[in-house]
mmCIF file of C-alpha atoms and ligand atoms in Angstrom:
data_model
loop_
_atom_site.group_PDB
_atom_site.id
_atom_site.type_symbol
_atom_site.label_atom_id
_atom_site.label_comp_id
_atom_site.label_asym_id
_atom_site.label_seq_id
_atom_site.Cartn_x
_atom_site.Cartn_y
_atom_site.Cartn_z
ATOM 1 C CA MET J 1 -2.447 229.442 -38.943
ATOM 2 C CA PRO J 2 -5.253 232.307 -37.695
ATOM 3 C CA GLU J 3 -7.447 231.378 -34.902
ATOM 4 C CA CYS J 4 -10.671 231.089 -36.695
ATOM 5 C CA LEU J 5 -9.116 228.703 -39.145
ATOM 6 C CA ARG J 6 -7.686 226.747 -36.517
ATOM 7 C CA LEU J 7 -11.313 226.296 -34.601
ATOM 8 C CA PHE J 8 -12.787 225.334 -37.905
ATOM 9 C CA ALA J 9 -10.198 222.409 -38.446
ATOM 10 C CA LEU J 10 -10.466 221.426 -34.805
ATOM 11 C CA SER J 11 -14.316 221.268 -35.280
ATOM 12 C CA CYS J 12 -14.012 219.236 -38.482
ATOM 13 C CA ASN J 13 -11.694 216.817 -36.725
ATOM 14 C CA ALA J 14 -14.175 216.378 -34.035
ATOM 15 C CA LEU J 15 -16.748 215.711 -36.187
ATOM 16 C CA SER J 16 -15.019 213.031 -38.177
ATOM 17 C CA CYS J 17 -14.375 211.579 -34.668
ATOM 18 C CA ILE J 18 -18.049 211.338 -33.870
ATOM 19 C CA LEU J 19 -19.273 210.310 -36.918
ATOM 20 C CA PRO J 20 -20.803 206.510 -36.794
ATOM 21 C CA CYS J 21 -19.147 203.578 -37.997
ATOM 22 C CA MET J 22 -21.236 202.211 -40.888
ATOM 23 C CA ARG J 23 -21.660 198.772 -42.495
ATOM 24 C CA LYS J 24 -20.387 198.256 -46.088
ATOM 25 C CA THR J 25 -20.441 194.854 -47.895
ATOM 26 C CA PHE J 26 -17.854 193.777 -50.343
ATOM 27 C CA VAL J 27 -18.912 190.794 -52.618
ATOM 28 C CA TYR J 28 -16.670 188.476 -54.610
ATOM 29 C CA LYS J 29 -17.063 185.392 -56.959
ATOM 30 C CA LEU J 30 -15.434 182.521 -55.828
ATOM 31 C CA TYR J 31 -13.119 180.344 -58.216
ATOM 32 C CA LYS J 32 -14.676 177.452 -59.906
ATOM 33 C CA ALA J 33 -13.378 174.521 -58.058
ATOM 34 C CA LYS J 34 -14.603 170.665 -57.266
ATOM 35 C CA ARG J 35 -14.029 171.734 -53.854
ATOM 36 C CA ASN J 36 -16.611 174.133 -53.782
ATOM 37 C CA LYS J 37 -19.163 171.121 -53.747
ATOM 38 C CA ARG J 38 -18.619 171.292 -49.988
ATOM 39 C CA LEU J 39 -20.132 174.736 -49.832
ATOM 40 C CA HIS J 40 -23.097 173.335 -51.355
ATOM 41 C CA GLN J 41 -23.295 170.497 -49.234
ATOM 42 C CA GLN J 42 -22.873 173.128 -46.167
ATOM 43 C CA ILE J 43 -25.710 175.447 -47.485
ATOM 44 C CA ASN J 44 -27.955 172.514 -48.107
ATOM 45 C CA ILE J 45 -27.331 171.427 -44.312
ATOM 46 C CA GLY J 46 -28.409 174.798 -43.108
ATOM 47 C CA GLY J 47 -31.641 174.440 -45.203
ATOM 48 C CA VAL J 48 -32.338 171.261 -43.405
ATOM 49 C CA ILE J 49 -31.450 172.805 -40.043
ATOM 50 C CA HIS J 50 -33.891 175.744 -40.863
ATOM 51 C CA ASN J 51 -36.884 173.246 -41.708
ATOM 52 C CA HIS J 52 -36.146 171.307 -38.556
ATOM 53 C CA CYS J 53 -35.928 174.178 -36.396
ATOM 54 C CA ILE J 54 -39.420 175.312 -37.952
ATOM 55 C CA ALA J 55 -40.970 172.358 -37.062
ATOM 56 C CA LEU J 56 -39.475 172.292 -33.421
ATOM 57 C CA HIS J 57 -41.146 175.971 -33.038
ATOM 58 C CA ARG J 58 -44.499 174.653 -34.320
ATOM 59 C CA ARG J 59 -44.418 171.443 -32.103
ATOM 60 C CA TYR J 60 -43.498 173.631 -28.974
ATOM 61 C CA TYR J 61 -46.352 175.999 -29.904
ATOM 62 C CA ARG J 62 -48.981 173.164 -30.325
ATOM 63 C CA ARG J 63 -47.751 171.779 -26.941
ATOM 64 C CA HIS J 64 -47.079 174.535 -24.483
ATOM 65 C CA LYS J 65 -49.143 177.512 -26.343
ATOM 66 C CA GLN J 66 -45.915 179.614 -25.905
ATOM 67 C CA TYR J 67 -43.053 180.633 -28.130
ATOM 68 C CA LEU J 68 -39.975 178.912 -28.344
ATOM 69 C CA SER J 69 -37.044 181.438 -27.411
ATOM 70 C CA SER J 70 -33.875 181.319 -29.746
ATOM 71 C CA HIS J 71 -31.752 180.917 -26.420
ATOM 72 C CA ARG J 72 -33.699 177.545 -25.607
ATOM 73 C CA LEU J 73 -33.495 176.484 -29.404
ATOM 74 C CA LYS J 74 -29.918 177.126 -29.409
ATOM 75 C CA SER J 75 -28.988 175.206 -26.742
ATOM 76 C CA HIS J 76 -31.181 172.204 -27.905
ATOM 77 C CA VAL J 77 -29.605 172.177 -31.581
ATOM 78 C CA ALA J 78 -26.234 171.969 -29.739
ATOM 79 C CA LYS J 79 -27.374 168.860 -27.784
ATOM 80 C CA LEU J 80 -28.496 167.238 -31.122
ATOM 81 C CA LYS J 81 -25.598 167.801 -32.873
ATOM 82 C CA ARG J 82 -23.815 165.394 -30.232
ATOM 83 C CA LEU J 83 -26.331 162.581 -31.171
ATOM 84 C CA PRO J 84 -24.766 160.246 -33.746
ATOM 85 C CA LYS J 85 -27.943 160.960 -35.905
ATOM 86 C CA TYR J 86 -27.400 164.442 -36.500
ATOM 87 C CA ALA J 87 -23.604 164.226 -36.297
ATOM 88 C CA TRP J 88 -23.258 165.258 -39.881
ATOM 89 C CA TRP J 89 -25.046 168.691 -38.923
ATOM 90 C CA SER J 90 -21.526 169.326 -37.352
ATOM 91 C CA GLN J 91 -19.865 170.055 -41.023
ATOM 92 C CA LEU J 92 -21.868 173.633 -40.727
ATOM 93 C CA GLY J 93 -19.882 175.693 -38.658
ATOM 94 C CA SER J 94 -21.902 176.259 -34.885
ATOM 95 C CA GLN J 95 -22.057 180.090 -35.487
ATOM 96 C CA ALA J 96 -23.908 179.434 -38.899
ATOM 97 C CA ILE J 97 -26.460 177.208 -37.137
ATOM 98 C CA GLN J 98 -27.011 179.855 -34.576
ATOM 99 C CA ASP J 99 -27.265 182.513 -37.270
ATOM 100 C CA ILE J 100 -29.886 180.390 -38.554
ATOM 101 C CA ILE J 101 -32.014 180.294 -35.461
ATOM 102 C CA GLU J 102 -31.731 184.018 -34.991
ATOM 103 C CA ARG J 103 -33.124 184.806 -38.303
ATOM 104 C CA ILE J 104 -35.806 182.157 -38.009
ATOM 105 C CA ASP J 105 -36.338 184.350 -34.511
ATOM 106 C CA LYS J 106 -36.493 187.707 -36.102
ATOM 107 C CA GLY J 107 -38.845 186.384 -38.654
ATOM 108 C CA TYR J 108 -41.554 185.285 -35.911
ATOM 109 C CA GLN J 109 -40.864 188.771 -33.911
ATOM 110 C CA ARG J 110 -41.725 190.433 -37.320
ATOM 111 C CA PHE J 111 -44.568 188.089 -37.522
ATOM 112 C CA PHE J 112 -45.974 189.162 -34.200
ATOM 113 C CA GLN J 113 -45.258 192.786 -34.539
ATOM 114 C CA ASN J 114 -47.202 192.944 -37.869
ATOM 115 C CA LEU J 115 -50.449 190.801 -36.194
ATOM 116 C CA ASN J 116 -50.254 193.510 -33.302
ATOM 117 C CA ASP J 117 -50.128 196.491 -36.049
ATOM 118 C CA ARG J 118 -53.021 195.062 -37.924
ATOM 119 C CA GLN J 119 -54.983 194.812 -34.840
ATOM 120 C CA ALA J 120 -54.189 198.013 -33.937
ATOM 121 C CA LYS J 121 -54.780 199.183 -37.672
ATOM 122 C CA LYS J 122 -51.794 200.673 -38.119
ATOM 123 C CA THR J 123 -51.255 198.554 -41.388
ATOM 124 C CA ILE J 124 -53.217 196.447 -43.576
ATOM 125 C CA GLN J 125 -50.132 194.574 -45.040
ATOM 126 C CA ARG J 126 -49.892 190.878 -43.905
ATOM 127 C CA VAL J 127 -46.590 189.319 -42.998
ATOM 128 C CA GLY J 128 -46.685 185.507 -42.681
ATOM 129 C CA PRO J 129 -44.593 183.333 -40.167
ATOM 130 C CA PRO J 130 -41.277 181.932 -41.244
ATOM 131 C CA SER J 131 -42.323 178.687 -43.148
ATOM 132 C CA PHE J 132 -40.473 175.483 -44.270
ATOM 133 C CA ARG J 133 -38.631 175.735 -47.728
ATOM 134 C CA LYS J 134 -37.240 173.464 -50.305
ATOM 135 C CA VAL J 135 -33.680 172.446 -49.050
ATOM 136 C CA ARG J 136 -32.438 172.987 -52.790
ATOM 137 C CA HIS J 137 -33.846 176.586 -52.788
ATOM 138 C CA ALA J 138 -31.671 177.367 -49.466
ATOM 139 C CA LYS J 139 -29.239 180.208 -50.563
ATOM 140 C CA SER J 140 -26.365 181.008 -47.854
ATOM 141 C CA PHE J 141 -24.746 180.617 -44.652
ATOM 142 C CA THR J 142 -23.112 183.197 -42.240
ATOM 143 C CA LEU J 143 -20.314 183.360 -39.927
ATOM 144 C CA LYS J 144 -19.071 185.660 -37.546
ATOM 145 C CA GLN J 145 -16.098 185.571 -35.556
ATOM 146 C CA ALA J 146 -15.201 181.906 -35.761
ATOM 147 C CA GLY J 147 -15.103 179.291 -38.491
ATOM 148 C CA TRP J 148 -13.178 181.266 -41.262
ATOM 149 C CA LYS J 149 -9.882 183.099 -41.689
ATOM 150 C CA LEU J 150 -8.306 185.083 -44.492
ATOM 151 C CA LEU J 151 -5.136 183.906 -45.814
ATOM 152 C CA GLY J 152 -3.014 186.331 -47.830
ATOM 153 C CA SER J 153 -4.980 188.507 -50.433
ATOM 154 C CA ASN J 154 -7.771 186.363 -52.329
ATOM 155 C CA ARG J 155 -7.512 182.777 -50.268
ATOM 156 C CA LEU J 156 -10.329 182.320 -47.669
ATOM 157 C CA ARG J 157 -10.376 179.045 -45.269
ATOM 158 C CA ILE J 158 -13.708 177.854 -44.300
ATOM 159 C CA GLY J 159 -13.433 174.978 -41.908
ATOM 160 C CA SER J 160 -10.606 173.013 -43.103
ATOM 161 C CA THR J 161 -10.720 173.976 -46.927
ATOM 162 C CA VAL J 162 -9.238 176.859 -48.523
ATOM 163 C CA TYR J 163 -11.193 178.709 -51.384
ATOM 164 C CA LYS J 164 -9.835 181.241 -53.799
ATOM 165 C CA PHE J 165 -12.236 184.199 -54.788
ATOM 166 C CA ALA J 166 -11.672 186.645 -57.568
ATOM 167 C CA LYS J 167 -10.737 189.917 -55.686
ATOM 168 C CA SER J 168 -11.749 192.945 -57.727
ATOM 169 C CA ARG J 169 -11.063 195.185 -54.630
ATOM 170 C CA ASP J 170 -9.608 195.774 -51.456
ATOM 171 C CA ILE J 171 -11.468 194.899 -48.304
ATOM 172 C CA GLU J 172 -11.868 198.016 -46.134
ATOM 173 C CA GLY J 173 -12.652 198.241 -42.277
ATOM 174 C CA THR J 174 -13.164 195.410 -39.758
ATOM 175 C CA ILE J 175 -14.720 192.194 -41.159
ATOM 176 C CA LYS J 176 -17.960 191.597 -39.052
ATOM 177 C CA THR J 177 -19.451 188.755 -40.736
ATOM 178 C CA VAL J 178 -18.941 186.490 -43.644
ATOM 179 C CA THR J 179 -21.433 184.772 -45.982
ATOM 180 C CA ILE J 180 -21.350 182.310 -48.668
ATOM 181 C CA LYS J 181 -24.351 182.780 -50.979
ATOM 182 C CA ARG J 182 -25.261 180.680 -54.242
ATOM 183 C CA ASP J 183 -27.455 182.218 -56.836
ATOM 184 C CA ALA J 184 -29.708 180.778 -59.336
ATOM 185 C CA LEU J 185 -26.898 179.364 -61.496
ATOM 186 C CA GLY J 186 -25.272 177.757 -58.378
ATOM 187 C CA ASP J 187 -22.311 179.993 -58.313
ATOM 188 C CA PRO J 188 -20.911 180.663 -54.953
ATOM 189 C CA TYR J 189 -20.026 184.042 -53.902
ATOM 190 C CA VAL J 190 -18.400 185.553 -50.643
ATOM 191 C CA TYR J 191 -19.977 188.511 -48.848
ATOM 192 C CA PHE J 192 -17.864 190.352 -46.220
ATOM 193 C CA SER J 193 -19.761 192.637 -44.138
ATOM 194 C CA CYS J 194 -17.637 195.292 -42.801
ATOM 195 C CA LEU J 195 -17.336 197.897 -40.319
ATOM 196 C CA VAL J 196 -16.015 201.281 -41.808
ATOM 197 C CA THR J 197 -15.500 204.699 -40.863
ATOM 198 C CA PRO J 198 -17.266 206.841 -43.530
ATOM 199 C CA GLN J 199 -15.031 209.547 -45.432
ATOM 200 C CA PRO J 200 -16.025 212.776 -45.559
ATOM 201 C CA ILE J 201 -17.604 213.978 -48.520
ATOM 202 C CA SER J 202 -15.899 216.725 -50.428
ATOM 203 C CA ARG J 203 -17.898 217.653 -53.164
ATOM 204 C CA VAL J 204 -17.598 220.242 -56.225
ATOM 205 C CA MET J 205 -20.950 222.125 -56.425
ATOM 206 C CA THR J 206 -22.418 222.508 -59.379
ATOM 207 C CA GLY J 207 -25.044 224.955 -58.646
ATOM 208 C CA LYS J 208 -27.766 223.094 -60.405
ATOM 209 C CA SER J 209 -30.844 221.502 -59.273
ATOM 210 C CA ALA J 210 -33.848 220.490 -60.968
ATOM 211 C CA GLY J 211 -37.248 218.338 -60.574
ATOM 212 C CA PHE J 212 -38.055 214.815 -62.360
ATOM 213 C CA ASP J 213 -40.712 212.941 -63.536
ATOM 214 C CA PHE J 214 -41.096 209.595 -63.953
ATOM 215 C CA GLY J 215 -42.765 208.301 -66.855
ATOM 216 C CA LEU J 216 -43.395 205.257 -68.964
ATOM 217 C CA THR J 217 -42.544 206.869 -72.563
ATOM 218 C CA THR J 218 -39.829 209.007 -71.018
ATOM 219 C CA TYR J 219 -37.944 207.408 -68.066
ATOM 220 C CA LEU J 220 -37.163 210.853 -66.492
ATOM 221 C CA THR J 221 -37.795 214.430 -67.459
ATOM 222 C CA GLY J 222 -36.206 216.991 -65.654
ATOM 223 C CA SER J 223 -37.309 220.352 -64.959
ATOM 224 C CA ASP J 224 -34.414 221.986 -66.998
ATOM 225 C CA GLY J 225 -36.057 220.103 -70.084
ATOM 226 C CA SER J 226 -33.335 217.305 -70.122
ATOM 227 C CA GLU J 227 -34.965 213.577 -71.013
ATOM 228 C CA ARG J 228 -33.569 210.151 -70.249
ATOM 229 C CA HIS J 229 -34.703 207.071 -71.770
ATOM 230 C CA ALA J 230 -34.435 203.621 -70.352
ATOM 231 C CA PRO J 231 -33.651 200.186 -71.673
ATOM 232 C CA GLN J 232 -36.391 197.310 -71.354
ATOM 233 C CA PRO J 233 -34.457 194.514 -71.009
ATOM 234 C CA LEU J 234 -37.107 192.062 -70.193
ATOM 235 C CA LYS J 235 -39.173 193.098 -72.989
ATOM 236 C CA GLN J 236 -35.959 192.434 -75.190
ATOM 237 C CA GLY J 237 -35.458 189.355 -73.745
ATOM 238 C CA LEU J 238 -39.175 188.004 -73.812
ATOM 239 C CA ARG J 239 -38.536 185.825 -76.932
ATOM 240 C CA ALA J 240 -35.351 184.193 -75.358
ATOM 241 C CA LEU J 241 -36.847 183.632 -72.075
ATOM 242 C CA ALA J 242 -40.084 182.261 -73.655
ATOM 243 C CA ILE J 243 -37.932 179.727 -75.605
ATOM 244 C CA ALA J 244 -35.749 178.835 -72.548
ATOM 245 C CA ASN J 245 -38.996 178.227 -70.953
ATOM 246 C CA ARG J 246 -40.673 175.904 -73.374
ATOM 247 C CA GLN J 247 -37.352 173.859 -74.107
ATOM 248 C CA LEU J 248 -37.342 173.359 -69.799
ATOM 249 C CA SER J 249 -40.733 172.328 -69.733
ATOM 250 C CA ARG J 250 -39.924 169.605 -72.483
ATOM 251 C CA LYS J 251 -37.231 167.748 -70.527
ATOM 252 C CA GLN J 252 -37.560 164.678 -68.615
ATOM 253 C CA LYS J 253 -38.063 165.308 -64.861
ATOM 254 C CA GLY J 254 -34.750 164.788 -62.888
ATOM 255 C CA SER J 255 -32.627 164.474 -65.995
ATOM 256 C CA ALA J 256 -29.209 166.185 -66.502
ATOM 257 C CA ASN J 257 -30.843 167.830 -69.550
ATOM 258 C CA GLN J 258 -33.475 169.280 -67.674
ATOM 259 C CA GLU J 259 -30.640 170.840 -65.082
ATOM 260 C CA ARG J 260 -28.695 172.228 -68.100
ATOM 261 C CA ALA J 261 -31.989 173.825 -69.560
ATOM 262 C CA LYS J 262 -32.796 175.272 -66.005
ATOM 263 C CA GLN J 263 -29.065 176.925 -65.785
ATOM 264 C CA HIS J 264 -29.961 178.283 -68.921
ATOM 265 C CA LEU J 265 -33.089 180.055 -67.884
ATOM 266 C CA ALA J 266 -31.422 181.374 -65.200
ATOM 267 C CA ARG J 267 -28.599 182.604 -67.060
ATOM 268 C CA VAL J 268 -30.933 184.295 -69.341
ATOM 269 C CA HIS J 269 -33.003 186.297 -66.288
ATOM 270 C CA LYS J 270 -29.468 187.072 -64.987
ATOM 271 C CA ARG J 271 -28.790 188.746 -68.294
ATOM 272 C CA VAL J 272 -31.938 191.030 -68.049
ATOM 273 C CA ALA J 273 -31.321 191.695 -64.651
ATOM 274 C CA ASN J 274 -27.707 193.109 -65.376
ATOM 275 C CA VAL J 275 -28.634 195.341 -68.039
ATOM 276 C CA ARG J 276 -31.385 197.007 -65.687
ATOM 277 C CA GLN J 277 -28.861 197.116 -62.763
ATOM 278 C CA ALA J 278 -26.035 198.545 -64.805
ATOM 279 C CA PHE J 279 -28.222 201.444 -66.383
ATOM 280 C CA HIS J 280 -29.692 202.213 -62.833
ATOM 281 C CA TRP J 281 -26.023 202.691 -61.584
ATOM 282 C CA GLU J 282 -24.902 204.714 -64.517
ATOM 283 C CA LEU J 283 -28.020 207.033 -64.357
ATOM 284 C CA ALA J 284 -27.718 207.553 -60.689
ATOM 285 C CA ARG J 285 -23.935 208.446 -60.958
ATOM 286 C CA GLU J 286 -24.513 210.771 -63.955
ATOM 287 C CA LEU J 287 -27.168 212.785 -62.114
ATOM 288 C CA CYS J 288 -25.557 212.992 -58.808
ATOM 289 C CA ALA J 289 -22.427 214.272 -60.665
ATOM 290 C CA GLN J 290 -24.451 216.969 -62.488
ATOM 291 C CA TYR J 291 -27.205 218.396 -59.824
ATOM 292 C CA ASP J 292 -26.624 219.371 -56.103
ATOM 293 C CA GLY J 293 -30.041 218.804 -55.345
ATOM 294 C CA MET J 294 -32.975 216.513 -56.924
ATOM 295 C CA VAL J 295 -36.573 216.749 -56.074
ATOM 296 C CA LEU J 296 -38.532 213.418 -57.084
ATOM 297 C CA GLU J 297 -42.458 212.318 -56.751
ATOM 298 C CA THR J 298 -43.153 209.812 -54.057
ATOM 299 C CA LEU J 299 -44.116 206.563 -56.293
ATOM 300 C CA ASN J 300 -47.282 204.318 -55.835
ATOM 301 C CA LEU J 301 -45.410 201.423 -57.118
ATOM 302 C CA HIS J 302 -48.437 198.919 -56.228
ATOM 303 C CA GLY J 303 -50.749 201.145 -58.007
ATOM 304 C CA MET J 304 -48.577 201.534 -61.081
ATOM 305 C CA GLN J 305 -48.144 197.736 -61.196
ATOM 306 C CA ALA J 306 -51.771 197.107 -60.887
ATOM 307 C CA LEU J 307 -52.452 199.449 -64.138
ATOM 308 C CA TRP J 308 -49.240 198.747 -66.309
ATOM 309 C CA GLY J 309 -47.765 195.391 -64.946
ATOM 310 C CA ARG J 310 -44.962 193.998 -66.597
ATOM 311 C CA LYS J 311 -43.528 197.581 -67.915
ATOM 312 C CA VAL J 312 -43.359 199.061 -64.598
ATOM 313 C CA SER J 313 -41.225 195.864 -63.341
ATOM 314 C CA ASP J 314 -38.986 196.123 -66.280
ATOM 315 C CA LEU J 315 -38.015 199.989 -65.590
ATOM 316 C CA GLY J 316 -37.454 199.157 -62.076
ATOM 317 C CA PHE J 317 -38.416 202.793 -60.826
ATOM 318 C CA GLY J 318 -38.394 201.622 -57.013
ATOM 319 C CA ARG J 319 -34.843 199.966 -57.316
ATOM 320 C CA PHE J 320 -33.491 202.801 -59.136
ATOM 321 C CA VAL J 321 -34.649 205.331 -56.290
ATOM 322 C CA GLN J 322 -33.057 203.208 -53.702
ATOM 323 C CA ILE J 323 -29.704 203.306 -56.031
ATOM 324 C CA LEU J 324 -30.207 207.191 -56.360
ATOM 325 C CA HIS J 325 -30.342 207.206 -52.463
ATOM 326 C CA HIS J 326 -27.079 205.534 -52.165
ATOM 327 C CA VAL J 327 -24.935 207.163 -54.681
ATOM 328 C CA ALA J 328 -26.336 210.823 -53.335
ATOM 329 C CA SER J 329 -25.506 209.853 -49.618
ATOM 330 C CA LYS J 330 -21.766 209.297 -50.909
ATOM 331 C CA THR J 331 -21.728 212.114 -53.033
ATOM 332 C CA GLY J 332 -23.054 214.810 -51.131
ATOM 333 C CA THR J 333 -26.548 215.344 -53.229
ATOM 334 C CA VAL J 334 -29.633 216.146 -51.458
ATOM 335 C CA VAL J 335 -32.612 214.252 -52.751
ATOM 336 C CA HIS J 336 -36.045 215.095 -51.742
ATOM 337 C CA HIS J 337 -39.424 213.571 -52.352
ATOM 338 C CA ILE J 338 -42.717 215.445 -52.556
ATOM 339 C CA ASP J 339 -45.914 214.512 -50.808
ATOM 340 C CA PRO J 340 -47.567 211.782 -52.758
ATOM 341 C CA TRP J 341 -50.765 213.473 -53.042
ATOM 342 C CA PHE J 342 -49.571 216.698 -55.180
ATOM 343 C CA PRO J 343 -50.973 216.734 -58.266
ATOM 344 C CA SER J 344 -47.910 217.657 -60.466
ATOM 345 C CA THR J 345 -49.429 216.391 -63.720
ATOM 346 C CA LYS J 346 -52.873 218.293 -63.503
ATOM 347 C CA LEU J 347 -51.375 221.740 -62.260
ATOM 348 C CA CYS J 348 -50.243 224.462 -64.732
ATOM 349 C CA SER J 349 -46.925 225.304 -63.890
ATOM 350 C CA GLU J 350 -47.815 229.178 -65.191
ATOM 351 C CA CYS J 351 -50.752 229.970 -63.488
ATOM 352 C CA GLY J 352 -51.664 227.374 -60.961
ATOM 353 C CA HIS J 353 -55.077 226.051 -62.669
ATOM 354 C CA LEU J 354 -55.809 222.783 -61.638
ATOM 355 C CA ASN J 355 -56.945 220.878 -64.714
ATOM 356 C CA ASP J 356 -59.031 217.736 -63.578
ATOM 357 C CA SER J 357 -59.948 216.518 -67.183
ATOM 358 C CA ILE J 358 -56.451 215.589 -68.302
ATOM 359 C CA THR J 359 -56.349 211.576 -69.153
ATOM 360 C CA LEU J 360 -53.317 209.514 -69.440
ATOM 361 C CA ARG J 361 -53.286 209.896 -73.394
ATOM 362 C CA ASP J 362 -53.146 213.435 -73.238
ATOM 363 C CA ARG J 363 -49.230 214.142 -73.909
ATOM 364 C CA VAL J 364 -49.782 218.127 -74.308
ATOM 365 C CA TRP J 365 -52.449 220.287 -72.934
ATOM 366 C CA CYS J 366 -53.517 223.879 -72.907
ATOM 367 C CA CYS J 367 -54.307 226.146 -70.026
ATOM 368 C CA PRO J 368 -57.048 228.582 -70.199
ATOM 369 C CA CYS J 369 -54.313 231.166 -69.540
ATOM 370 C CA GLY J 370 -52.859 230.239 -72.988
ATOM 371 C CA ALA J 371 -49.923 228.192 -71.968
ATOM 372 C CA ILE J 372 -49.357 224.892 -74.075
ATOM 373 C CA HIS J 373 -47.710 222.518 -71.731
ATOM 374 C CA GLN J 374 -45.738 219.283 -72.593
ATOM 375 C CA ARG J 375 -47.045 216.906 -70.160
ATOM 376 C CA ASP J 376 -44.103 215.439 -68.463
ATOM 377 C CA HIS J 377 -42.203 218.869 -68.433
ATOM 378 C CA ASN J 378 -44.939 220.656 -67.086
ATOM 379 C CA ALA J 379 -44.876 217.902 -64.020
ATOM 380 C CA ALA J 380 -41.320 217.844 -63.732
ATOM 381 C CA LEU J 381 -41.352 221.963 -63.032
ATOM 382 C CA ASN J 382 -44.447 221.485 -60.783
ATOM 383 C CA ILE J 383 -42.292 218.830 -58.695
ATOM 384 C CA PHE J 384 -39.450 221.122 -58.553
ATOM 385 C CA ARG J 385 -41.327 224.174 -57.351
ATOM 386 C CA GLU J 386 -43.200 222.178 -54.663
ATOM 387 C CA GLY J 387 -40.019 220.419 -53.488
ATOM 388 C CA ALA J 388 -38.425 223.931 -53.462
ATOM 389 C CA SER J 389 -41.250 225.445 -51.681
ATOM 390 C CA SER J 390 -41.508 222.280 -48.798
ATOM 391 C CA LEU J 391 -37.838 222.381 -48.457
ATOM 392 C CA GLY J 392 -37.912 225.784 -47.050
ATOM 393 C CA GLY J 393 -37.342 228.194 -49.997
ATOM 394 C CA GLY J 394 -40.768 229.795 -49.960
ATOM 395 C CA ARG J 395 -43.389 229.464 -52.910
ATOM 396 C CA VAL J 396 -41.201 230.004 -56.070
ATOM 397 C CA SER J 397 -44.325 230.330 -58.580
ATOM 398 C CA PRO J 398 -48.125 230.370 -58.244
ATOM 399 C CA THR J 399 -49.200 226.886 -57.148
ATOM 400 C CA LEU J 400 -52.073 225.753 -55.345
ATOM 401 C CA SER J 401 -51.655 224.045 -52.384
ATOM 402 C CA ALA J 402 -51.595 220.076 -52.675
ATOM 403 C CA THR J 403 -55.232 218.657 -53.464
ATOM 404 C CA ALA J 404 -56.207 215.379 -52.319
ATOM 405 C CA VAL J 405 -56.181 212.723 -55.566
ATOM 406 C CA ASP J 406 -56.872 209.064 -55.583
ATOM 407 C CA PRO J 407 -53.609 207.526 -54.772
ATOM 408 C CA ARG J 408 -54.480 204.286 -56.507
ATOM 409 C CA ILE J 409 -54.780 205.801 -59.664
ATOM 410 C CA PRO J 410 -50.960 207.723 -60.227
ATOM 411 C CA VAL J 411 -51.161 210.132 -62.990
ATOM 412 C CA LEU J 412 -47.953 209.986 -64.835
HETATM 413 ZN ZN1 ZN X 1 -52.494 228.124 -66.698
#
C-alpha cells in the first residue's frame, strides 16, 4: 500500500475511534396478554408516586421556603416504602421510582431557569412548574440497570413476569434504559434506549442541491421546479372524528360503552397521525437520496398557526423539518436554514427588485424588469441563492441584502 493511502486509512481509523457514541432508541409493541394488566398497574403506581412527590415538594417549600433536593426526596420515599401503608409501591421497581423523582427535579430546574431567563429578559416564553396529573393519564415508567432482563430474542422479564414483544428488528449497542409506555389506546410498548457507535456515512453524491419553499397549496416547491403535494389526513378524517366525538359524548359516564367509544376516538386520531408521519418519512428519505444539499427557510410556526390554524397543524411543517434533519444526518446530506428575516417571496430572482405590494393572493406577479414569476418557484430560487451565498459560495445572483420584515406575518 502506498504511504499516502496508508496514512489516509490510519487517519480514517483514528476518526472512527473518536466518533462519540450516540443514543438510539428501539421501540417494540408488546404482545396482547392478560399479564399486561400488571404493567398498567405499575404505570398507575408511578402516577400516584408522581403526585405524592409533587405534594411533598410544595409542602416542603411552604414550611421551609427552600427547594427539596432530589437526594432527600429519594431517601424519604425509600423510607415510606417500608411502611405498611405504602408497601404496595414496591410493585414498581426502585429505579423507576428514582427516575420519577429525577424527572420532577428536572422539571423544577427548567422552571427556575426559565424564571431567571424571563427576569433577565432573555425569553418571554413561560415554563410552568411540574404539576399534579390524573393517574389514568400517566404514560410510562423507566428502568435503568436493574429490574429487567432480556431472555432470548423477544422475551423481556420485568420484576418476576415475562413479557413478549414483536421483534421487528435487532437491538443494537448496549441497552442503557428500558421504558414501558402505553399509548392513548392502552397498548403497551417497550423502548430500549441504547448506546451505539455511529457507522461512518458512505454516500453516493448526486451533485444536486436545491432551495425549497414551504407552502399551503404546494407543500414544497424546489428551485429546480419540482413540486411536492401533501396529504391532509386531518381534513379527510374530520367527519370520522366528529362522529366519534359525538358518539362519545352520548355515552353514560363510567360505562363500558363510554370506554369503547373512547378507544374508537383514539384509534381515529392515531390513523390521522400515522398517515401524516408516513408521508413525512417518505418525503424526507426521497429528498435526502436526491439532493446533496438543501436550503430551507426558517419557519415561524406560531405566526403561521395564528393565521391559518388547523391546516398548518395538519401539514406538520415543524415535525417534517425535524425528521428531515434526522435523515440528513444519517445520509450525509447538508440541510441549511436561511435567516428568518430574508424576504424570499418579495424579491425578484432575476434583478433583485423588492416588491412590497405582493399579497397572499398573488400566485403570479410581474417585476418591472419584465420577469413573470410563479410565486413559490421564485421564493425557492431566492432561498437557494441566499443559502448558497451564506454558506460561503459568494453571491450567486443579484440579490439584495436581507431586509427586515415583520416575522409575525409570514409570507408564503
Ligand atoms: Zn425583476
